[in-house]
Structures are given as structure tokens and as C-alpha cells.
mmCIF file of C-alpha atoms in Angstrom:
data_model
loop_
_atom_site.group_PDB
_atom_site.id
_atom_site.type_symbol
_atom_site.label_atom_id
_atom_site.label_comp_id
_atom_site.label_asym_id
_atom_site.label_seq_id
_atom_site.Cartn_x
_atom_site.Cartn_y
_atom_site.Cartn_z
ATOM 1 C CA MET X 469 11.832 4.526 -27.986
ATOM 2 C CA LYS X 470 13.648 5.733 -24.949
ATOM 3 C CA LYS X 471 10.352 5.934 -23.084
ATOM 4 C CA ILE X 472 9.566 2.365 -23.818
ATOM 5 C CA LEU X 473 12.903 1.263 -22.557
ATOM 6 C CA LEU X 474 12.754 3.218 -19.302
ATOM 7 C CA PHE X 475 9.168 1.836 -18.951
ATOM 8 C CA LEU X 476 10.284 -1.716 -19.249
ATOM 9 C CA LEU X 477 13.280 -1.280 -16.961
ATOM 10 C CA ALA X 478 11.083 0.148 -14.291
ATOM 11 C CA LEU X 479 8.616 -2.705 -14.680
ATOM 12 C CA ILE X 480 11.304 -5.354 -14.513
ATOM 13 C CA LEU X 481 12.854 -3.851 -11.377
ATOM 14 C CA GLY X 482 9.409 -3.407 -9.826
ATOM 15 C CA SER X 483 8.696 -7.074 -10.145
ATOM 16 C CA PHE X 484 11.821 -7.917 -8.177
ATOM 17 C CA SER X 485 10.378 -6.416 -5.092
ATOM 18 C CA LEU X 486 7.239 -8.667 -5.499
ATOM 19 C CA PHE X 487 9.354 -11.821 -5.557
ATOM 20 C CA SER X 488 11.509 -10.933 -2.540
ATOM 21 C CA GLN X 489 8.733 -10.999 0.116
ATOM 22 C CA ASN X 490 8.205 -13.852 2.486
ATOM 23 C CA VAL X 491 4.916 -14.361 4.243
ATOM 24 C CA ILE X 492 4.769 -16.492 7.548
ATOM 25 C CA ARG X 493 0.986 -17.446 8.519
ATOM 26 C CA GLY X 494 -0.047 -19.341 11.522
ATOM 27 C CA ARG X 495 -2.314 -19.290 14.577
ATOM 28 C CA VAL X 496 -1.538 -18.531 18.081
ATOM 29 C CA VAL X 497 -3.244 -20.960 20.418
ATOM 30 C CA ASP X 498 -2.966 -21.957 24.193
ATOM 31 C CA GLU X 499 -2.324 -25.437 25.455
ATOM 32 C CA LYS X 500 -5.902 -26.314 25.153
ATOM 33 C CA GLY X 501 -6.052 -25.308 21.426
ATOM 34 C CA LEU X 502 -8.040 -21.983 22.324
ATOM 35 C CA PRO X 503 -7.076 -19.021 20.216
ATOM 36 C CA ILE X 504 -5.009 -16.217 21.683
ATOM 37 C CA PRO X 505 -6.115 -12.771 20.203
ATOM 38 C CA GLY X 506 -3.754 -9.917 20.470
ATOM 39 C CA ALA X 507 -0.566 -11.868 20.773
ATOM 40 C CA ARG X 508 2.508 -10.117 19.173
ATOM 41 C CA VAL X 509 4.234 -12.202 16.699
ATOM 42 C CA SER X 510 7.755 -10.801 15.797
ATOM 43 C CA VAL X 511 10.794 -11.693 13.795
ATOM 44 C CA LYS X 512 13.580 -12.622 16.147
ATOM 45 C CA ASP X 513 16.324 -10.031 15.939
ATOM 46 C CA GLY X 514 14.222 -8.098 13.360
ATOM 47 C CA THR X 515 11.778 -5.001 13.113
ATOM 48 C CA GLU X 516 8.652 -6.765 11.510
ATOM 49 C CA SER X 517 5.910 -7.731 13.820
ATOM 50 C CA VAL X 518 1.981 -8.229 13.746
ATOM 51 C CA LEU X 519 -0.734 -8.818 16.248
ATOM 52 C CA SER X 520 -2.774 -12.051 15.956
ATOM 53 C CA ASP X 521 -6.549 -11.471 15.332
ATOM 54 C CA PHE X 522 -9.675 -12.388 17.237
ATOM 55 C CA ASP X 523 -9.111 -16.110 16.065
ATOM 56 C CA GLY X 524 -5.472 -16.205 16.901
ATOM 57 C CA ALA X 525 -4.330 -16.128 13.234
ATOM 58 C CA TYR X 526 -1.557 -13.936 11.923
ATOM 59 C CA SER X 527 0.182 -13.049 8.553
ATOM 60 C CA LEU X 528 3.602 -11.649 8.741
ATOM 61 C CA GLU X 529 5.252 -10.250 5.689
ATOM 62 C CA THR X 530 8.974 -9.708 5.659
ATOM 63 C CA VAL X 531 11.559 -9.163 3.041
ATOM 64 C CA THR X 532 14.292 -11.326 4.697
ATOM 65 C CA ALA X 533 14.379 -15.135 5.243
ATOM 66 C CA VAL X 534 13.268 -15.824 8.674
ATOM 67 C CA SER X 535 14.325 -18.816 10.856
ATOM 68 C CA LYS X 536 12.703 -17.879 14.217
ATOM 69 C CA ILE X 537 9.805 -15.758 15.342
ATOM 70 C CA THR X 538 8.742 -14.916 18.983
ATOM 71 C CA VAL X 539 5.298 -14.634 20.363
ATOM 72 C CA ASP X 540 4.458 -12.487 23.193
ATOM 73 C CA TYR X 541 1.339 -11.963 25.227
#
């Protein structure tokens, strides 16, 4: 019985981490609407960052709420 309770507790605590992630998705383009591959998209004043792919698309996962991102190229 004790093992079952510990398993359920671990399952519940593990599920909290799944719900605490935020995902920001977008596409980096220039003023003509052409994609910019390799642009660094970062959380402002944070540590999370990702590079845009060949089509300029990015998907940035973070555990904190984000109000601003920066793009460097």
C-alpha cells in the first residue's frame, strides 16, 4: 500500500511540471516578409533562447510567464 501511495504522489507531482511550461511560437521575417533563418529568439532578461529554422520559424519553451522577447540577427 505504501508503494502505491508513493507512486501516486510521484505521478501527481510530475504532472505539475507538465502544466507549468509555456510555449511561444512564431516566425521571424524581414520587412518584405521573407524568412530569416538563424535568428536568435530570447526571453528578455531570461536564459531561454532558440534559433529560428530555415523558414524563420521558432518554438521557445519556458517555465516562466513571458511578456517580452528579443530577436538578434
